[in-house]
mmCIF file of N, CA and C and ligand atoms in Angstrom:
data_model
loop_
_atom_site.group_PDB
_atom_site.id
_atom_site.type_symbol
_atom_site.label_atom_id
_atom_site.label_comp_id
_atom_site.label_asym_id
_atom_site.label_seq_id
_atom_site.Cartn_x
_atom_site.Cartn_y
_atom_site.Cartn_z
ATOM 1 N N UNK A 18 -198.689 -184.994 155.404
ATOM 2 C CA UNK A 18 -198.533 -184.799 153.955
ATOM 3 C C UNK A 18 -199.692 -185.467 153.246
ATOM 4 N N UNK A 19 -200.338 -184.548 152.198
ATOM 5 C CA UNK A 19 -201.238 -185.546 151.632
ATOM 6 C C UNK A 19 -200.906 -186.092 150.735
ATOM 7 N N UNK A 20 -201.628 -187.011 150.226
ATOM 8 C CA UNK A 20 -201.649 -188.086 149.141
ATOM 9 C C UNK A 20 -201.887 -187.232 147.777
ATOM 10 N N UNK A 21 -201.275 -188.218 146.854
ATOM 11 C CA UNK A 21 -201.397 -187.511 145.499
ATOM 12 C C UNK A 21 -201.793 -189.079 144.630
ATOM 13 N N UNK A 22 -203.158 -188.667 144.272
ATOM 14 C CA UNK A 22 -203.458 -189.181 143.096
ATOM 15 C C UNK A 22 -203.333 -189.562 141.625
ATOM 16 N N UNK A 23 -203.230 -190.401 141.026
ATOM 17 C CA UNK A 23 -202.799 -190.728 139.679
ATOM 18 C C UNK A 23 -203.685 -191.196 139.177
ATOM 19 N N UNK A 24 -203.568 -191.465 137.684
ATOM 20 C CA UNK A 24 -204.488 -192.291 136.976
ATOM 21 C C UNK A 24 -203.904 -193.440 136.272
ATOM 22 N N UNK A 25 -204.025 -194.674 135.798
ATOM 23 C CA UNK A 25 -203.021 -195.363 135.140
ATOM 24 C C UNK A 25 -203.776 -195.355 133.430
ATOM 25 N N UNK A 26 -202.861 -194.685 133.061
ATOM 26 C CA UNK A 26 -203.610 -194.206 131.669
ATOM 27 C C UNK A 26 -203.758 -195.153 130.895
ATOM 28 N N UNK A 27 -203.109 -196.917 130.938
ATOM 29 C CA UNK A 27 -203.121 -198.085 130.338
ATOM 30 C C UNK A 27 -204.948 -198.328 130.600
ATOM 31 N N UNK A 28 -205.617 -198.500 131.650
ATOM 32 C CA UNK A 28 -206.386 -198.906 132.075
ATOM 33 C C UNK A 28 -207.726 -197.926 131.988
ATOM 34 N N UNK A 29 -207.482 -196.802 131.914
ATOM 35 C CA UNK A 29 -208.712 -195.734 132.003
ATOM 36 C C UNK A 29 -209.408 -195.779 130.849
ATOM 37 N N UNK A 30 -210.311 -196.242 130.820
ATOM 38 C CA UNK A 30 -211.358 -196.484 129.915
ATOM 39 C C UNK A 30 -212.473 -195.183 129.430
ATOM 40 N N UNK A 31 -211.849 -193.907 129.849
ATOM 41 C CA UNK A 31 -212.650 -193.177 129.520
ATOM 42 C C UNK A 31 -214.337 -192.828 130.159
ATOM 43 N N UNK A 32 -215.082 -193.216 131.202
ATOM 44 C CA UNK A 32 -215.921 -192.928 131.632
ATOM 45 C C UNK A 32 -216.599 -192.401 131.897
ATOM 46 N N UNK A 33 -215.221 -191.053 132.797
ATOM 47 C CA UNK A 33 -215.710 -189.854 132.896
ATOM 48 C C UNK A 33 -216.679 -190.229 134.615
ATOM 49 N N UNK A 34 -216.501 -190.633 134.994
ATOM 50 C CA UNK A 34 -217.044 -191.337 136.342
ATOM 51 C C UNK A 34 -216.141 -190.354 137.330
ATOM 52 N N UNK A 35 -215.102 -189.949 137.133
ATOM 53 C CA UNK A 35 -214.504 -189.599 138.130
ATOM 54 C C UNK A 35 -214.523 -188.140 138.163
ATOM 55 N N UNK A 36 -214.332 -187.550 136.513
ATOM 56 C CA UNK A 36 -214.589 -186.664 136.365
ATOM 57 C C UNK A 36 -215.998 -185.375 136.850
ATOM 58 N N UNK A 37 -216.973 -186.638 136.661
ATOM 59 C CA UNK A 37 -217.872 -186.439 137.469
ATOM 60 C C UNK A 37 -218.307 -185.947 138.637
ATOM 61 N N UNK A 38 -217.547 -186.634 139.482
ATOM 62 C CA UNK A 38 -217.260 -187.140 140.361
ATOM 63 C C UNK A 38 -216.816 -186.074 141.698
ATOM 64 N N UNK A 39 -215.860 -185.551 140.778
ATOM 65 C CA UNK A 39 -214.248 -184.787 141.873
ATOM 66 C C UNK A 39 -214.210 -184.072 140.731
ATOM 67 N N UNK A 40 -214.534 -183.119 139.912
ATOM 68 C CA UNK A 40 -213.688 -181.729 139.052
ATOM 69 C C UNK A 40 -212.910 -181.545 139.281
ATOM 70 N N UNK A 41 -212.756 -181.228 140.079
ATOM 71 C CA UNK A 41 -211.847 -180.042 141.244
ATOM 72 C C UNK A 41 -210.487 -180.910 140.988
ATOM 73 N N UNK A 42 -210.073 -182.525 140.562
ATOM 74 C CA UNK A 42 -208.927 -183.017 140.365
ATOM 75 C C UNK A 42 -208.585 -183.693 139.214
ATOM 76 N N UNK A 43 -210.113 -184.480 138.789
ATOM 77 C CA UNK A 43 -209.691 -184.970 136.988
ATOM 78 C C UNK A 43 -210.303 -184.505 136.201
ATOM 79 N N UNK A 44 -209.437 -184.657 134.897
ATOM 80 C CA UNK A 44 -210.722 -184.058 133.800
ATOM 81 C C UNK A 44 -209.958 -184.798 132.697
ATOM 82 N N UNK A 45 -211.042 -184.876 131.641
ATOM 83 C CA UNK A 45 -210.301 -185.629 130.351
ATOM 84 C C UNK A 45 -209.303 -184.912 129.392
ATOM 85 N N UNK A 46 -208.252 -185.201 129.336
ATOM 86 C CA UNK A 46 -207.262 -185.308 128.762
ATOM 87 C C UNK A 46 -207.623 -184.849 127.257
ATOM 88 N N UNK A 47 -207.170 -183.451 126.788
ATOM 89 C CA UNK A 47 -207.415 -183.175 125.480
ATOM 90 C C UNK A 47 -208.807 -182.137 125.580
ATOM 91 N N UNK A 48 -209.662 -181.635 126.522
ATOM 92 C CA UNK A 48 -210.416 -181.016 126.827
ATOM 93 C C UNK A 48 -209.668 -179.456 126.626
ATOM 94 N N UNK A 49 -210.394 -178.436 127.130
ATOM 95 C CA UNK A 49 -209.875 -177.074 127.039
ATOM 96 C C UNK A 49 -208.995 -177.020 125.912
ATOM 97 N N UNK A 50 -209.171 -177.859 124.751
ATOM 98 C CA UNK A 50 -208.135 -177.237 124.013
ATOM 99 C C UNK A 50 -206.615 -177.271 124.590
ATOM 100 N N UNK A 51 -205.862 -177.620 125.971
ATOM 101 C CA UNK A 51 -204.850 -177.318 126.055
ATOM 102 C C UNK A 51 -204.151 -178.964 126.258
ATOM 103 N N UNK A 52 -202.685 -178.995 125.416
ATOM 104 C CA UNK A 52 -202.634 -180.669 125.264
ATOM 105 C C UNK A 52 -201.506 -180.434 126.067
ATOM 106 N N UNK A 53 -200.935 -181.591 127.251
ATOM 107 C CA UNK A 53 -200.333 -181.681 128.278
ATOM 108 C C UNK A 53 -198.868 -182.124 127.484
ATOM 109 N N UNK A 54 -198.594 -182.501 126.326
ATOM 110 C CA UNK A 54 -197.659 -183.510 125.519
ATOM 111 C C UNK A 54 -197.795 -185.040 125.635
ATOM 112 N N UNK A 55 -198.854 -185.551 125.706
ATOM 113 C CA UNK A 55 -198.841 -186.938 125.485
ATOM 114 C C UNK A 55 -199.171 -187.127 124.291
ATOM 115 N N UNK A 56 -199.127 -188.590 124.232
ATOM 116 C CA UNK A 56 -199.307 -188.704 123.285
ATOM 117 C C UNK A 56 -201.067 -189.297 122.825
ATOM 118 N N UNK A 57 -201.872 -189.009 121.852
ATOM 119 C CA UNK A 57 -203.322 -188.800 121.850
ATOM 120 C C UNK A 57 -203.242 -190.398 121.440
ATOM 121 N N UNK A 58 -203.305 -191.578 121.933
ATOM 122 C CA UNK A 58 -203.688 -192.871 120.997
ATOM 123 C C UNK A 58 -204.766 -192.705 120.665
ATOM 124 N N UNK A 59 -205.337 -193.213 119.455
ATOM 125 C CA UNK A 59 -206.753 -193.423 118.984
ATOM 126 C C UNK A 59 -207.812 -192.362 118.849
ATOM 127 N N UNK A 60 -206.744 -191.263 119.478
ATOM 128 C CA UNK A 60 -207.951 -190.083 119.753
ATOM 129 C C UNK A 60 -208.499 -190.126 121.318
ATOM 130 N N UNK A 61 -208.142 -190.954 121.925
ATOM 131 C CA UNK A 61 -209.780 -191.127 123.127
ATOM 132 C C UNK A 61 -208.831 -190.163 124.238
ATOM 133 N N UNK A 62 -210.526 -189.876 124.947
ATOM 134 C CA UNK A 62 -209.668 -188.733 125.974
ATOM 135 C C UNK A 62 -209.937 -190.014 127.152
ATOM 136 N N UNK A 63 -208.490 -189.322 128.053
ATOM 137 C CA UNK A 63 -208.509 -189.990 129.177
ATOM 138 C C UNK A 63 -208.516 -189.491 130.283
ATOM 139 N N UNK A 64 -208.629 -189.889 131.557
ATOM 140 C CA UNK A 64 -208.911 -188.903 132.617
ATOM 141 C C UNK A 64 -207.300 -188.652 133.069
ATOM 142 N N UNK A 65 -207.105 -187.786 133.695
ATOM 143 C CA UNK A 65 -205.658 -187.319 134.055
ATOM 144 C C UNK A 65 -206.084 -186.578 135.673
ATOM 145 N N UNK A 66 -205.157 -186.137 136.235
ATOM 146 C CA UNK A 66 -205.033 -185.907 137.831
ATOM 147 C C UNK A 66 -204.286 -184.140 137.456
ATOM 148 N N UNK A 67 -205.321 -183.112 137.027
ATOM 149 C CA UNK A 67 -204.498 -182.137 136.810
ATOM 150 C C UNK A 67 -204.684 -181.360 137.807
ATOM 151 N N UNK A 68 -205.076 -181.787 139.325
ATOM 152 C CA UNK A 68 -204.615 -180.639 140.276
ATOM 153 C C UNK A 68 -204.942 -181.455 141.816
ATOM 154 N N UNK A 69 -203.840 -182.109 142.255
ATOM 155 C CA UNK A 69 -203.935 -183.374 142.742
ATOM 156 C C UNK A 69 -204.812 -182.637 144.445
ATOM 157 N N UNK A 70 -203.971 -181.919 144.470
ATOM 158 C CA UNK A 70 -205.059 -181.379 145.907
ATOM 159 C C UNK A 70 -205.841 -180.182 145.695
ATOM 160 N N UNK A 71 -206.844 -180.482 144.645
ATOM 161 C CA UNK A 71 -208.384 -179.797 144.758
ATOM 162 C C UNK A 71 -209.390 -180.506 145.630
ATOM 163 N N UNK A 72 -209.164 -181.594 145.831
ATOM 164 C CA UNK A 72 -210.382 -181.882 146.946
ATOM 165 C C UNK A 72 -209.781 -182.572 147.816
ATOM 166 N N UNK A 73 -210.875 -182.744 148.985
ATOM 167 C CA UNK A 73 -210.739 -183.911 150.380
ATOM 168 C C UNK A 73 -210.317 -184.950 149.892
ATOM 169 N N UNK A 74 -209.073 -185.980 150.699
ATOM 170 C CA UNK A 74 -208.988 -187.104 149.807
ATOM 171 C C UNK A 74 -210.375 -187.774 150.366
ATOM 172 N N UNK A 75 -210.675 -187.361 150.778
ATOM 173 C CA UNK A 75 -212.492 -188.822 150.758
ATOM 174 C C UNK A 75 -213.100 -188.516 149.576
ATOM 175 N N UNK A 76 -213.289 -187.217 149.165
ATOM 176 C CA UNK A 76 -213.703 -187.043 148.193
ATOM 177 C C UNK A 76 -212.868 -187.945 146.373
ATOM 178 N N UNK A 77 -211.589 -187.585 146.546
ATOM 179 C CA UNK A 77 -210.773 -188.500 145.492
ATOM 180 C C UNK A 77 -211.274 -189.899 145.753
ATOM 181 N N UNK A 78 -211.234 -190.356 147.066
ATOM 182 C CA UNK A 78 -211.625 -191.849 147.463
ATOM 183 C C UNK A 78 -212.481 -192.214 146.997
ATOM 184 N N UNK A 79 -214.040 -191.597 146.957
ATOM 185 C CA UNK A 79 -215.011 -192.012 146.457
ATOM 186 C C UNK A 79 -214.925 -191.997 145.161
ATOM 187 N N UNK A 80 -214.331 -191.302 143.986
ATOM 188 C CA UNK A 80 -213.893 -191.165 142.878
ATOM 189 C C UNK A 80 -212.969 -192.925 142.683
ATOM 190 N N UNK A 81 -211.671 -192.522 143.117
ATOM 191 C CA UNK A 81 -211.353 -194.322 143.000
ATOM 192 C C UNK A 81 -212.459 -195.212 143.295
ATOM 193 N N UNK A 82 -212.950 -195.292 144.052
ATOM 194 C CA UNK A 82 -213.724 -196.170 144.521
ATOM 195 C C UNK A 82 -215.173 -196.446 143.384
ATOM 196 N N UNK A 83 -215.296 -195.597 142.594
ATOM 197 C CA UNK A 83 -216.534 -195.345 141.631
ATOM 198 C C UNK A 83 -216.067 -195.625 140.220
ATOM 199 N N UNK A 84 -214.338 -196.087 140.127
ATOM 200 C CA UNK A 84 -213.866 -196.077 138.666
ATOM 201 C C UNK A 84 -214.047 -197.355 138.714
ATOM 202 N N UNK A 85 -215.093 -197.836 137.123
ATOM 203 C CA UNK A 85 -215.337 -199.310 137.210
ATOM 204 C C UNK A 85 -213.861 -200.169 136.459
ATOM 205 N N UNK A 86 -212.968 -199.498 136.446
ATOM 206 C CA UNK A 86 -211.596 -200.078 135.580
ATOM 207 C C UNK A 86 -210.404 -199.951 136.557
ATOM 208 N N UNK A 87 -211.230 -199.304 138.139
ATOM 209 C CA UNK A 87 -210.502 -199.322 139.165
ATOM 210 C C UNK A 87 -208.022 -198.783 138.995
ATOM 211 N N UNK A 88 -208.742 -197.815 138.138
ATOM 212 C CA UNK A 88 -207.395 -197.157 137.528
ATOM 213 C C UNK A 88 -206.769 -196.125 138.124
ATOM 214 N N UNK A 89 -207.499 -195.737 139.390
ATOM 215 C CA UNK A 89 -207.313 -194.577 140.139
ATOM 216 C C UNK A 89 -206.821 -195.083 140.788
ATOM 217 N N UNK A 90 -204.906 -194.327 141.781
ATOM 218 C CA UNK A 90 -204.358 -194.848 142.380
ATOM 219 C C UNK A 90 -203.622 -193.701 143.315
ATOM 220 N N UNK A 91 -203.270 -193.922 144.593
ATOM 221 C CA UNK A 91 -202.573 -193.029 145.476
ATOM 222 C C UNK A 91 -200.855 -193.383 145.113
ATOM 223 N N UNK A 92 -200.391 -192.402 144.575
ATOM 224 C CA UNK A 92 -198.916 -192.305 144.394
ATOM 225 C C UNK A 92 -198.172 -191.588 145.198
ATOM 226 N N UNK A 93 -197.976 -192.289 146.352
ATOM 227 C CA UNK A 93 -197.214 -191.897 147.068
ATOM 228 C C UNK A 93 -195.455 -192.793 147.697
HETATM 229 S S1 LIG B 6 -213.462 -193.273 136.496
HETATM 230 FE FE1 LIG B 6 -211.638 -194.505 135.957
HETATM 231 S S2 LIG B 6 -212.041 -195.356 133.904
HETATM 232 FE FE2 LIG B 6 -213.492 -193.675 134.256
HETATM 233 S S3 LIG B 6 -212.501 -191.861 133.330
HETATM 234 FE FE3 LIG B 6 -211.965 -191.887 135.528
HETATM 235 S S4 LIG B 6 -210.001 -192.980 135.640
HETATM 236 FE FE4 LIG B 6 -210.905 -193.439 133.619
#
C-alpha cells in the first residue's frame, strides 16, 4: 500500500518548493480558480496534496525533504 502525503497547513509557509518540485501532487491552494472549502486566512495560498499518488514516493520524498518549514508529512 502506498503512502499518502499531507501538508500541515498550520506550518506551510507558502514557498511553492514543493510545488515545484512534484506537480503531479501539490499545488497552491486557491489556484485554478477552483476553492476546495477551506477556509482562505489572510488570503495566502498554501500548498495542499491534491492527488496523493501522482508521483514515486522518492519523488514526494525529495519534495518533503526540500520544504524549508519541513510541513510535508506521510499520513498513514
Ligand atoms: S515546500 Fe513546504 S512550506 Fe513550501 S509550499 Fe510546500 S508545503 Fe508549504
Amino acid at each position: 500500500m502506498s503512502r499518502i502525503p499531507a501538508v500541515d497547513q498550520e506550518c506551510c509557509i507558502s514557498c511553492e518548493v514543493c510545488v515545484h518540485l512534484c506537480p503531479e501532487v501539490f499545488r497552491m491552494e486557491g489556484e485554478d480558480g477552483h476553492s476546495h472549502g477551506h477556509d482562505h486566512d489572510h488570503g495566502a495560498h498554501k500548498s495542499i496534496v491534491y492527488n496523493p499518488t501522482g508521483a514515486p514516493e522518492s519523488k514526494i520524498e525529495l519534495a518533503m525533504d526540500s520544504c524549508p518549514a519541513a510541513c510535508i508529512y506521510w499520513r498513514d
